Coordinates of C-alpha atoms and ligand atoms in Angstrom, one line a residue:
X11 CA 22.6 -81.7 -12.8
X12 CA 20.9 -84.6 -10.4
X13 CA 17.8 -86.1 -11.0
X14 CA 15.9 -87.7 -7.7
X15 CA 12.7 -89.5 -7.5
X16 CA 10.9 -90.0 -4.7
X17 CA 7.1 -91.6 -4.0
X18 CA 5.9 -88.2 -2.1
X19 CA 7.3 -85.3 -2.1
X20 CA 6.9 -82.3 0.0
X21 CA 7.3 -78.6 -1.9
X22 CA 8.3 -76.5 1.5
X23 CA 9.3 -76.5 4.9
X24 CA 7.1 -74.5 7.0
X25 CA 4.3 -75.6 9.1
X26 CA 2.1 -77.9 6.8
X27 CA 5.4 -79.3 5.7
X28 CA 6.0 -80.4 9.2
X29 CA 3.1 -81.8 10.1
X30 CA 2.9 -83.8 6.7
X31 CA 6.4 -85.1 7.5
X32 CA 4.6 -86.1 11.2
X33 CA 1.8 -87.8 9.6
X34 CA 4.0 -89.5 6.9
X35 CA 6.4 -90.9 10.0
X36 CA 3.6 -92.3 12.1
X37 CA 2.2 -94.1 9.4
X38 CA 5.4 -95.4 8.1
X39 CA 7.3 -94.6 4.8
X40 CA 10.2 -96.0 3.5
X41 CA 13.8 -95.0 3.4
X42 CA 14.2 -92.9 0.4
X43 CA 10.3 -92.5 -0.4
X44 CA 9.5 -89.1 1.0
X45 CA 11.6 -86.1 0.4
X46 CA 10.7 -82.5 2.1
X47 CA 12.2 -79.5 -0.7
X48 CA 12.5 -76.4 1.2
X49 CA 14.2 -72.9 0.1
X50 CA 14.8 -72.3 4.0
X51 CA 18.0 -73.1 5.4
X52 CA 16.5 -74.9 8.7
X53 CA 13.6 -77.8 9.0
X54 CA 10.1 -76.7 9.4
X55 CA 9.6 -74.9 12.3
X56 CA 6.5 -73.5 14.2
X57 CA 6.7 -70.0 12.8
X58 CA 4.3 -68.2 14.8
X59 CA 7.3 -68.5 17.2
X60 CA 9.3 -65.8 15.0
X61 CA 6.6 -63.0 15.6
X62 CA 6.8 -63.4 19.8
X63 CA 9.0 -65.4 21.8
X64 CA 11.8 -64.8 18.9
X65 CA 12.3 -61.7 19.5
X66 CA 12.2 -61.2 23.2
X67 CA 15.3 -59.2 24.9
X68 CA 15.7 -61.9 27.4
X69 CA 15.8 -65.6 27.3
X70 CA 14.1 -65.4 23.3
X71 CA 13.4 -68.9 22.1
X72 CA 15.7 -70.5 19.5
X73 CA 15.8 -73.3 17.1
X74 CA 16.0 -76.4 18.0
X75 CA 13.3 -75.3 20.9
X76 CA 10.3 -74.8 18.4
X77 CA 10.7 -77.2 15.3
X78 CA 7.6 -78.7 13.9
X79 CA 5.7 -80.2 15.9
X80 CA 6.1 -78.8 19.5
X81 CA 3.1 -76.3 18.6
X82 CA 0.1 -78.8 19.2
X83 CA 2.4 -81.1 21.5
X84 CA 3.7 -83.9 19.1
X85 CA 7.1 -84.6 18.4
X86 CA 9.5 -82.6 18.0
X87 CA 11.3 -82.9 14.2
X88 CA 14.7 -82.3 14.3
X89 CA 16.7 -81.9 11.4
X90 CA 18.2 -85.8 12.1
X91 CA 15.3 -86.8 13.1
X92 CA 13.9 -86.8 9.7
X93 CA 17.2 -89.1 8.4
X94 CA 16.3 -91.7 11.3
X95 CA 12.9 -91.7 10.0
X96 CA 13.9 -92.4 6.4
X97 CA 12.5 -88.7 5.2
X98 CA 15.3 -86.5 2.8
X99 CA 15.1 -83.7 4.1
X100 CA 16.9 -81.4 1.3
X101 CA 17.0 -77.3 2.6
X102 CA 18.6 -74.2 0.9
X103 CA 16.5 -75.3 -2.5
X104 CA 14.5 -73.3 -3.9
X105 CA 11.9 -74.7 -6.8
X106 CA 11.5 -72.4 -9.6
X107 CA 9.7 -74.4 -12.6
X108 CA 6.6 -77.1 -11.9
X109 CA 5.7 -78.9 -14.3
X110 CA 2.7 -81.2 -13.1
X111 CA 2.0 -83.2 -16.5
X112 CA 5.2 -84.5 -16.1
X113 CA 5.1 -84.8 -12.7
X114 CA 8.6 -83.0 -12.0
X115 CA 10.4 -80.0 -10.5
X116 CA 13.3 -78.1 -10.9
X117 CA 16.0 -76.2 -8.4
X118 CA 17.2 -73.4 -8.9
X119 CA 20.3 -75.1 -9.2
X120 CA 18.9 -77.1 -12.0
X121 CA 18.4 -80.0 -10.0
X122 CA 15.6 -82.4 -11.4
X123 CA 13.0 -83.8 -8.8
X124 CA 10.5 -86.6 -9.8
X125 CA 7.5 -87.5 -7.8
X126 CA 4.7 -89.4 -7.7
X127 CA 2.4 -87.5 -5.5
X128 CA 2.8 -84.1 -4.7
X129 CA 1.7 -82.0 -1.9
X130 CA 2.1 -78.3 -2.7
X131 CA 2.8 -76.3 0.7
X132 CA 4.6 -73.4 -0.3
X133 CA 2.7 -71.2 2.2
X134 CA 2.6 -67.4 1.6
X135 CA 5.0 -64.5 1.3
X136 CA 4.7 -61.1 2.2
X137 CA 3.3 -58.1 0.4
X138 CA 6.3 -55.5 0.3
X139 CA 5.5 -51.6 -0.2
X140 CA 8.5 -51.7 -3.4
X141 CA 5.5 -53.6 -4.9
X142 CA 3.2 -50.7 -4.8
X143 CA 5.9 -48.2 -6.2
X144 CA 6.5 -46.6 -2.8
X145 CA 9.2 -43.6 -2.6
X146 CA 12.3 -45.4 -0.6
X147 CA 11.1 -48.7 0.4
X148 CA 14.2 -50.1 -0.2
X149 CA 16.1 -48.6 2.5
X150 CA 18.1 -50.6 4.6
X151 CA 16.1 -51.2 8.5
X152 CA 12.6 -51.3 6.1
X153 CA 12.0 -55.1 7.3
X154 CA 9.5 -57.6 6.6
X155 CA 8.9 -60.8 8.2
X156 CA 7.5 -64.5 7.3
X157 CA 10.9 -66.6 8.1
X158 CA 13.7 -67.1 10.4
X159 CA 16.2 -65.2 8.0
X160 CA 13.7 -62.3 8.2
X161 CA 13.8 -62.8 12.2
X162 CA 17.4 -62.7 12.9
X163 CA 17.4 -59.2 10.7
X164 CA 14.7 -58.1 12.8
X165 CA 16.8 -59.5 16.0
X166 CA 20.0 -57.6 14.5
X167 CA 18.6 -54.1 14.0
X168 CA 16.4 -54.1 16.8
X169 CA 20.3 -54.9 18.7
X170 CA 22.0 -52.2 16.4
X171 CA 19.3 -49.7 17.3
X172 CA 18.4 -50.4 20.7
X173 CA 16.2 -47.8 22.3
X174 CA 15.2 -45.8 19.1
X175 CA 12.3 -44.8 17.0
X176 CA 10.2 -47.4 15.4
X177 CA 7.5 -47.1 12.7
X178 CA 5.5 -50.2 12.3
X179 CA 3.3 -49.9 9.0
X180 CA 0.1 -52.3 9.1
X181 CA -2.3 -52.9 11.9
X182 CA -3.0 -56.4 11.6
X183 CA -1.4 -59.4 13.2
X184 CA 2.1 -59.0 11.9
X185 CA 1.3 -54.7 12.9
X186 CA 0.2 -55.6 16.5
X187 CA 2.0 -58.3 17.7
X188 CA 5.3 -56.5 16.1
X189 CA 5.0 -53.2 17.7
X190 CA 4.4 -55.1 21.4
X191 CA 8.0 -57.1 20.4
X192 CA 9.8 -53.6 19.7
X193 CA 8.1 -52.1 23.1
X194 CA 8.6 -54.6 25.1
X195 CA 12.8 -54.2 23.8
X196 CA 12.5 -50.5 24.5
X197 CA 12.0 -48.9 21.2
X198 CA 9.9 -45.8 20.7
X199 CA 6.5 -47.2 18.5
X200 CA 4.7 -45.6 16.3
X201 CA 1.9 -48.2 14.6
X202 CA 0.4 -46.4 11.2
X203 CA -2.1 -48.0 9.6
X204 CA -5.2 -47.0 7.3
X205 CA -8.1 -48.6 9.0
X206 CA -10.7 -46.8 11.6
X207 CA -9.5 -49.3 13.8
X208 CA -6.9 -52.4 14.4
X209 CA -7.1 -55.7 13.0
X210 CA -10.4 -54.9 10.7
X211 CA -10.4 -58.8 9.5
X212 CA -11.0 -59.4 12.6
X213 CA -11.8 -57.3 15.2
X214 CA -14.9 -55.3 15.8
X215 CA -14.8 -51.6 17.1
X216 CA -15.7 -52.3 20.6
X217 CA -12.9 -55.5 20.2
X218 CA -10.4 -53.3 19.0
X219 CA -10.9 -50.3 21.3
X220 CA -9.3 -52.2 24.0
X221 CA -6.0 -53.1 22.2
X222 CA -5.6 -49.9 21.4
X223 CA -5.8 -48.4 24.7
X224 CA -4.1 -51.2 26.0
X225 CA -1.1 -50.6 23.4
X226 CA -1.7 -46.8 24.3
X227 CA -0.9 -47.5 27.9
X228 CA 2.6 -49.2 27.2
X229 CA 3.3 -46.3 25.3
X230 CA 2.6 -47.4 21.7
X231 CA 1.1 -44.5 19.3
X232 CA -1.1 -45.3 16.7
X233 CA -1.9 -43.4 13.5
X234 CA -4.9 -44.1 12.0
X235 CA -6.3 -43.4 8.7
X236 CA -3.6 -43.1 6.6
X237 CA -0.1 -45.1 4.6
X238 CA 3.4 -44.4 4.9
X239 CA 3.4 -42.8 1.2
X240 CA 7.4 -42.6 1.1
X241 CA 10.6 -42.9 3.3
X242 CA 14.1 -41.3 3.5
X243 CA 17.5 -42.7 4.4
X244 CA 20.7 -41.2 5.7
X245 CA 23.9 -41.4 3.1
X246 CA 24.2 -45.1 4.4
X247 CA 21.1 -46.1 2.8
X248 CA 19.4 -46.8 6.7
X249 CA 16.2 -45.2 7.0
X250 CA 15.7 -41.9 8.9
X251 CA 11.9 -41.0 8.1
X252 CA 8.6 -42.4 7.3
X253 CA 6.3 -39.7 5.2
X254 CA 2.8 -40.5 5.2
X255 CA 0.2 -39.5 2.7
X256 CA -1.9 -37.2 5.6
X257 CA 1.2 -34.8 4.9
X258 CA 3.3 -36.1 8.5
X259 CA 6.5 -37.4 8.6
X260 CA 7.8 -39.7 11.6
X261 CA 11.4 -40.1 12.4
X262 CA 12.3 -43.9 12.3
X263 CA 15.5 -45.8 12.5
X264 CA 13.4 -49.0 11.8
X265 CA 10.7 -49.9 10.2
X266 CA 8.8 -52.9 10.4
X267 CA 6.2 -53.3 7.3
X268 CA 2.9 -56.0 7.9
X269 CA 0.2 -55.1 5.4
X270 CA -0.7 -58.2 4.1
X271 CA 0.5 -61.8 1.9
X272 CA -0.4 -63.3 -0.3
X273 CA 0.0 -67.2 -1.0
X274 CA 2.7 -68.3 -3.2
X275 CA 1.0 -70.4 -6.2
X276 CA 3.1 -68.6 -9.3
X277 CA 4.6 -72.3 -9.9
X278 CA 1.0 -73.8 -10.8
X279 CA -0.2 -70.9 -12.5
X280 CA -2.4 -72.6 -15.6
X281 CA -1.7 -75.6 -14.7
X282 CA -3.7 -76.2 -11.8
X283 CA -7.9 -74.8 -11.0
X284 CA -7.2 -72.1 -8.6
X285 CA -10.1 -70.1 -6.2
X286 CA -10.3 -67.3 -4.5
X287 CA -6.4 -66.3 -5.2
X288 CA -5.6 -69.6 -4.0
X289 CA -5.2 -73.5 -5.3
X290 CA -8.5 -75.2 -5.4
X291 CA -8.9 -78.1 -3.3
X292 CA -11.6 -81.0 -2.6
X293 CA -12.1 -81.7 1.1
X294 CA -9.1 -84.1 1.0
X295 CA -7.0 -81.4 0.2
X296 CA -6.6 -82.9 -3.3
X297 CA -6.0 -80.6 -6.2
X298 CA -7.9 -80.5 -9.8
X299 CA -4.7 -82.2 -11.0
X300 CA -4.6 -86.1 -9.9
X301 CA -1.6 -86.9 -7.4
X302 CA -1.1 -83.6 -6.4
X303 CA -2.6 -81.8 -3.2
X304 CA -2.4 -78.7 -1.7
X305 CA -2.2 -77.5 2.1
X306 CA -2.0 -74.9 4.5
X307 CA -2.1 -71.3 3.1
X308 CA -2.1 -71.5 -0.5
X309 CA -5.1 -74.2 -0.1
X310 CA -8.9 -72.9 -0.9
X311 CA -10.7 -75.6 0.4
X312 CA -14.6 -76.4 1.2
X313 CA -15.4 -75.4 4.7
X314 CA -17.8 -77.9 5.1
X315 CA -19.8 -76.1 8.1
X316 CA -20.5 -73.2 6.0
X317 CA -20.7 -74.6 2.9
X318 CA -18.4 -72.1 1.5
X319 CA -14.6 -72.6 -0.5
X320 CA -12.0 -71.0 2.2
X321 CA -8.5 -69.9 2.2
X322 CA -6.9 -69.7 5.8
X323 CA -4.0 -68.2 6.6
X324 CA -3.2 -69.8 10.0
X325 CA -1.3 -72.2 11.9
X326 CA -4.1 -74.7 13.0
X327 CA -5.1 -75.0 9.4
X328 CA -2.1 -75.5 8.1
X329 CA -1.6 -77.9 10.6
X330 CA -4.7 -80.1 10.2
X331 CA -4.7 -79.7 6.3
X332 CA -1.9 -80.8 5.8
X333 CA -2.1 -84.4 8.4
X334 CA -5.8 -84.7 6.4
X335 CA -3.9 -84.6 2.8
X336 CA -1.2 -87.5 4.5
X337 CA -4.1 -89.8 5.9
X338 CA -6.2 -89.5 2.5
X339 CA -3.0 -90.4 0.5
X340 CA -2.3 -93.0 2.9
X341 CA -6.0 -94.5 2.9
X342 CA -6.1 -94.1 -0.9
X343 CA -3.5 -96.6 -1.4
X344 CA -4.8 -99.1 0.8
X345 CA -8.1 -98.5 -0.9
X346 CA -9.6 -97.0 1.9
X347 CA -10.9 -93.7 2.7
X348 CA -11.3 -90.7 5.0
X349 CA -13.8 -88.6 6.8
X350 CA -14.0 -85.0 4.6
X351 CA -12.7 -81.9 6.4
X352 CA -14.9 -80.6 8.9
X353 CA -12.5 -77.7 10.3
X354 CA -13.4 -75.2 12.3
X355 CA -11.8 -71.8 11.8
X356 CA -9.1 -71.1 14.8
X357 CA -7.2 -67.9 15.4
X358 CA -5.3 -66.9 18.0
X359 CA -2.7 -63.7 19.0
X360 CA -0.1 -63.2 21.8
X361 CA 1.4 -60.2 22.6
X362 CA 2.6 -58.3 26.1
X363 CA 0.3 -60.1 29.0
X364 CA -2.7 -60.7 26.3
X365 CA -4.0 -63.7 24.2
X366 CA -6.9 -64.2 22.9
X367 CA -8.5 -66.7 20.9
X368 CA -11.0 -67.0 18.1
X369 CA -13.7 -69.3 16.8
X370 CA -16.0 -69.5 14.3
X371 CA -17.3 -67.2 11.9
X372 CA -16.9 -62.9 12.2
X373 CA -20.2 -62.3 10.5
X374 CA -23.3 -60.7 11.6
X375 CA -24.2 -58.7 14.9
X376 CA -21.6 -59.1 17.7
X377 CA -22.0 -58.5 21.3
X378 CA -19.1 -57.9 23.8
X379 CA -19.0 -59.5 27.8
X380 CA -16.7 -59.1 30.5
X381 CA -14.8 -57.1 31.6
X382 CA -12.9 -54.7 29.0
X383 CA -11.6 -51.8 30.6
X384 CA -7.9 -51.9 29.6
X385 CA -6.2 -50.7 32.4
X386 CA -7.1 -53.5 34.7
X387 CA -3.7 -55.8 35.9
X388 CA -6.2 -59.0 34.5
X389 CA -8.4 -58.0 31.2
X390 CA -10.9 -60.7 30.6
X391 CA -13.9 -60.5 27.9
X392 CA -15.4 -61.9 24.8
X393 CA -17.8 -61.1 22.2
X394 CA -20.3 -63.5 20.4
X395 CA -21.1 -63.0 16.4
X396 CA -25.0 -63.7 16.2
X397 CA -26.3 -64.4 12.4
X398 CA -29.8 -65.5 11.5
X399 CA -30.5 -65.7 15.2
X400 CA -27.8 -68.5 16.0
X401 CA -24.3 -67.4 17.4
X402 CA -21.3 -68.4 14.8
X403 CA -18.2 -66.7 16.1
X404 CA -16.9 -66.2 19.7
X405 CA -14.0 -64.3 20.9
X406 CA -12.3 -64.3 24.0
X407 CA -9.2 -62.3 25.5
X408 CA -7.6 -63.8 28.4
X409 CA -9.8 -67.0 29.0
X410 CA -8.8 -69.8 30.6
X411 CA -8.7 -73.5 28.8
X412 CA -11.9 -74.6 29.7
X413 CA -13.5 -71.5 28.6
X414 CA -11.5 -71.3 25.2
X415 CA -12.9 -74.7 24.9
X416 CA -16.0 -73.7 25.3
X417 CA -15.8 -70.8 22.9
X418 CA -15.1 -73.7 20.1
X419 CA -18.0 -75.9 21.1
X420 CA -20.5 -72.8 21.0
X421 CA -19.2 -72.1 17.3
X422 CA -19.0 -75.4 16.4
X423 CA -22.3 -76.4 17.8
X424 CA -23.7 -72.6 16.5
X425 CA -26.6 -72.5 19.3
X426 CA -30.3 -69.9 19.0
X427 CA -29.6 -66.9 21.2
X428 CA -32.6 -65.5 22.6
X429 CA -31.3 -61.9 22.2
X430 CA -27.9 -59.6 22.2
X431 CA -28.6 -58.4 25.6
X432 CA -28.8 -61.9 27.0
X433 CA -25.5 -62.8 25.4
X434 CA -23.7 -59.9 27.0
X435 CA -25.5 -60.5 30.3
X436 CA -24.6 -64.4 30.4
X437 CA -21.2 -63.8 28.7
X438 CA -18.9 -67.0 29.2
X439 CA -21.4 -69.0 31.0
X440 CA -23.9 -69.1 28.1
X441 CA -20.7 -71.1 26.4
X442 CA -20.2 -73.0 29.3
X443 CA -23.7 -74.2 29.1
X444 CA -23.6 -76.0 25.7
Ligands
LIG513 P1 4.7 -71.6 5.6 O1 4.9 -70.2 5.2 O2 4.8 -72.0 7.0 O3 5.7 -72.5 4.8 C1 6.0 -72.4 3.5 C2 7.3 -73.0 3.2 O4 7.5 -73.2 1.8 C3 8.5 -72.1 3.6 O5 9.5 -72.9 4.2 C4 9.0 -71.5 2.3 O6 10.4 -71.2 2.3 C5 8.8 -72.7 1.4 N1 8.7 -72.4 0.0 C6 7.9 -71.6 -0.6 N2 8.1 -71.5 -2.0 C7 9.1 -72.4 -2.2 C8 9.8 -72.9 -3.4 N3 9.5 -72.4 -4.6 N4 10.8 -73.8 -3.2 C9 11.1 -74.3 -2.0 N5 10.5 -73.9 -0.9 C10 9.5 -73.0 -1.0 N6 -1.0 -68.2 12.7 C11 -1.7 -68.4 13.9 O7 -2.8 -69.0 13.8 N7 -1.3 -67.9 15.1 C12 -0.1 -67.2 15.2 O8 0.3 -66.7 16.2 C13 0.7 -67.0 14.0 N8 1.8 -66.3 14.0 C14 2.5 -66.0 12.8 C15 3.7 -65.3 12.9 C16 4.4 -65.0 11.7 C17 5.7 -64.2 11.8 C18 3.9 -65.4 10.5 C19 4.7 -65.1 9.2 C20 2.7 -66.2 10.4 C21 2.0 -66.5 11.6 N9 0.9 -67.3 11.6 C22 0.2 -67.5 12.8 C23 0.4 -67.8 10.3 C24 0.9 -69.3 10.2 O9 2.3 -69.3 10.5 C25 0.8 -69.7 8.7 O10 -0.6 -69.7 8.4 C26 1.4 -71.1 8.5 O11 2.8 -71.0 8.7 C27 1.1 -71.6 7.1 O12 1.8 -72.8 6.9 P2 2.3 -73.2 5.4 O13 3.1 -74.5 5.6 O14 1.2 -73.2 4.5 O15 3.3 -72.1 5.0
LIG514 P1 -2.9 -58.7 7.8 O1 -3.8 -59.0 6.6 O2 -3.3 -59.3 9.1 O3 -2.8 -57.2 8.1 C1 -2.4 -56.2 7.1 C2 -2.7 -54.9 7.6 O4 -2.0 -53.9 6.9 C3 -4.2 -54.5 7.5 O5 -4.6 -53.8 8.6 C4 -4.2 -53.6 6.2 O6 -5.2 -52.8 6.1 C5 -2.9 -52.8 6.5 N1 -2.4 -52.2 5.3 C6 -2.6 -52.5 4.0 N2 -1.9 -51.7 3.2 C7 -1.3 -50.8 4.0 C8 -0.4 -49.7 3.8 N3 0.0 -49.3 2.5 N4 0.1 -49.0 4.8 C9 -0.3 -49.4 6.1 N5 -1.1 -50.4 6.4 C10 -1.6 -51.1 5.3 O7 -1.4 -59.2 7.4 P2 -0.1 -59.2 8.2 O8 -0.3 -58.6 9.6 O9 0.9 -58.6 7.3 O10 0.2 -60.7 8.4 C11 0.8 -61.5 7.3 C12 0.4 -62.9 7.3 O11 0.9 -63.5 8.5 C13 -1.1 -63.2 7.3 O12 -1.3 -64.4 6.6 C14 -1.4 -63.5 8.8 O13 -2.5 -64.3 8.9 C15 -0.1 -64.1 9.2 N6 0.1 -63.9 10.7 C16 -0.8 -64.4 11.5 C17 -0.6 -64.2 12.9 C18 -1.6 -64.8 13.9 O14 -2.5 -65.5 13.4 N7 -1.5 -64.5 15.2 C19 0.5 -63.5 13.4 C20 1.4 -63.0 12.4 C21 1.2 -63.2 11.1

């Protein structure tokens, strides 16, 4: 069995993994002192790639075209690139035993890694419905996704089944933006999911009305209100049928399951001071243990705005964690310092002709504007989220740049609004105006 040390090491190779590589790069390391330890077989890629241009039915996109870190328009890191830049970039390992006292990790191969800083970015993996004891789960076309292996299963039934019946079970991002990706290759969708309405993280009622009619006018069906309780399979194991728990059954010959992850910390369990189901984190990203850090998903960090500990469970987080973690490491050792994080929450979602982007906080009243009837070629509208009289969260479907910038200066700058009313009367412009 080998045993490597490196100065920094990297535990993953997904987004945060990227961008710390990035920020590592620009600020120089040395050959030999920064290693990136990833179970995936490819270097970190941008994955919110897999859930929509991965899977169109014509000219889909396709490694090399969206390695970390085409996303926010830096370089792109392909696997030689990290060689030329004197990072080991070691895939198809996966890391099954931490041990932080001692500052090492072990393959699964038995292979012995020594570091001297660690930043944890193992990201998050998927709830599956086997978890929860569900009848059938196991059948073969019951899919999942988080990475490109999960992808290019999703790519190969949706080939082997083209034009059937699929069941999508969840109604949040992985629900929605899944169920467009099987439409838009033909397949007859069925979204179930047990919410009053789509995306409830997120999404109002008046928010989510839309995307349902929307989905309803390409042809989607949505079940509300209730779970797939169990599933049958023809004699080759292949699901045939979703039962749910209102007492319907839905034919399916795949089905694609998105309720939920959770972030993968198992590794640090008692070894590190965890929050809020994730590992705790000071605004440099730095754990309770010294020389280690944590970024991206499994990170609950202060969000300094709201004076609140976070967990975030999306891309331009993971992103900006994990290049704040770099620079502090990096301004640590040449006794400096760093400005604290002072993020400001970003979501966004792409699916058929829609995107729409988020910022700020979903908390309080909320107010729509524009223009959200469903059926027109162009939708455009937003909605505000007005707390203690001061507007903390705006939305906005089909926006252009300037006004999605403008939707992240209003949250960021969190303005008085006189009234509801005069938010949905001004709309974008009161935005516009800060
Ligand atoms: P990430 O999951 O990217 O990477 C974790 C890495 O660690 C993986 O390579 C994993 O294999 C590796 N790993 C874990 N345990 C390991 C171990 N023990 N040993 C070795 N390696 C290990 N967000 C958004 O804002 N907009 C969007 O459109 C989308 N779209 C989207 C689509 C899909 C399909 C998914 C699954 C997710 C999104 N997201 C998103 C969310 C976003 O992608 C997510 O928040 C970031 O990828 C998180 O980055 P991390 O680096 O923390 O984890
Ligand atoms: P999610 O939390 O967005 O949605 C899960 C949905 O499944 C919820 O509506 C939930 O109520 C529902 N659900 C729970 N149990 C159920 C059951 N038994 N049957 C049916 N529905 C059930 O999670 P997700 O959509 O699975 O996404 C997984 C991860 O990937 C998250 O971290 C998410 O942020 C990330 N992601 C983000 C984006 C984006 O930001 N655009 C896109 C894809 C994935």
């Amino acid at each position: 069995m080998a045993e490597k040390s490196f100065k920094y090491i990297i535990l993953g190779g997904g987004v945060s993994a990227g961008y710390a590589a990035k920020e590592f790069a620009s600020q120089g390391v040395k050959p030999g002192e920064l290693a990136v330890i990833s179970k995936e077989a490819v270097a970190p890629y941008e994955r919110p790639a897999l859930s929509k241009g991965y899977l169109f039915p014509e000219g889909a996109a396709r490694l090399p075209g969206f390695h970390c870190c085409v996303g926010s328009g830096g370089e792109k890191l392909l696997p030689e690139s990290y060689k030329q830049k004197g990072i080991e970039l070691i895939l198809r390992t996966e890391i099954v035993k931490a041990d932080l006292a001692a500052k090492s990790l072990v393959s699964a191969a038995g292979d012995v890694f020594k570091y001297e800083t660690l930043i944890i970015a193992t990201g998050s993996t998927v709830l599956r419905l086997t978890d929860f004891g569900v009848k059938g789960a196991d059948s073969k076309n019951i899919l999942y996704l988080r990475e490109i292996d999960d992808a290019d299963k999703v790519v190969e039934a949706i080939q082997a089944k083209k034009g059937g019946k699929a069941v999508v079970v969840g109604g949040g991002y992985i629900g929605l933006e899944l169920s467009a990706a099987l439409r838009i290759n033909n397949f007859d969708v069925t979204m179930v999911f047990p919410e009053p309405w789509c995306m409830p993280r997120l999404f109002t009622a008046d928010i989510a009305a839309f995307y349902e009619t929307y989905y309803t006018n390409k042809g989607v069906k949505i079940i509300k209100g209730t779970v797939a309780s169990g599933f049958t399979a023809h004699p080759n194991g292949e699901v045939n049928e979703v039962q749910l728990k209102d007492g319907r059954s839905l034919e399916a010959d795949i089905v694609i399951v998105g309720v939920g992850a959770k972030p993968l910390t198992a590794l640090f369990k008692g070894q590190v001071e965890e929050d809020k189901g994730g590992i705790k984190t000071d605004a440099f990203f730095k754990t309770s243990v010294p020389d280690v850090y944590a970024v991206g998903d499994v990170a609950t960090f202060p969000l300094k705005m709201y004076g609140d500990m976070r967990r975030v469970e999306h891309v331009d987080h993971s992103r900006k964690s994990a290049e704040q973690a770099v620079k502090a490491i990096k301004a640590a050792e040449g006794g400096g310092a760093v400005e604290e994080y002072d993020y400001l929450p970003f979501f966004y979602s792409r699916s058929f002709d829609l995107s729409w982007q988020f910022y700020g906080d979903n908390v309080g009243d909320s107010v729509l504007f524009g223009d959200s009837n469903p059926s027109n070629p162009k939708p455009r509208f937003g909605a505000y989220w007005v707390q203690d009289g001061k507007v903390v969260g705006a939305f906005m479907e089909g926006g252009s740049g300037d006004e999605n910038k403008a939707l992240a200066k209003v949250a960021k700058a969190r303005p008085a609004a006189e009234s509801l009313d005069d938010l949905t009367k001004e709309g974008i412009s009161f935005a516009a105006k800060i």
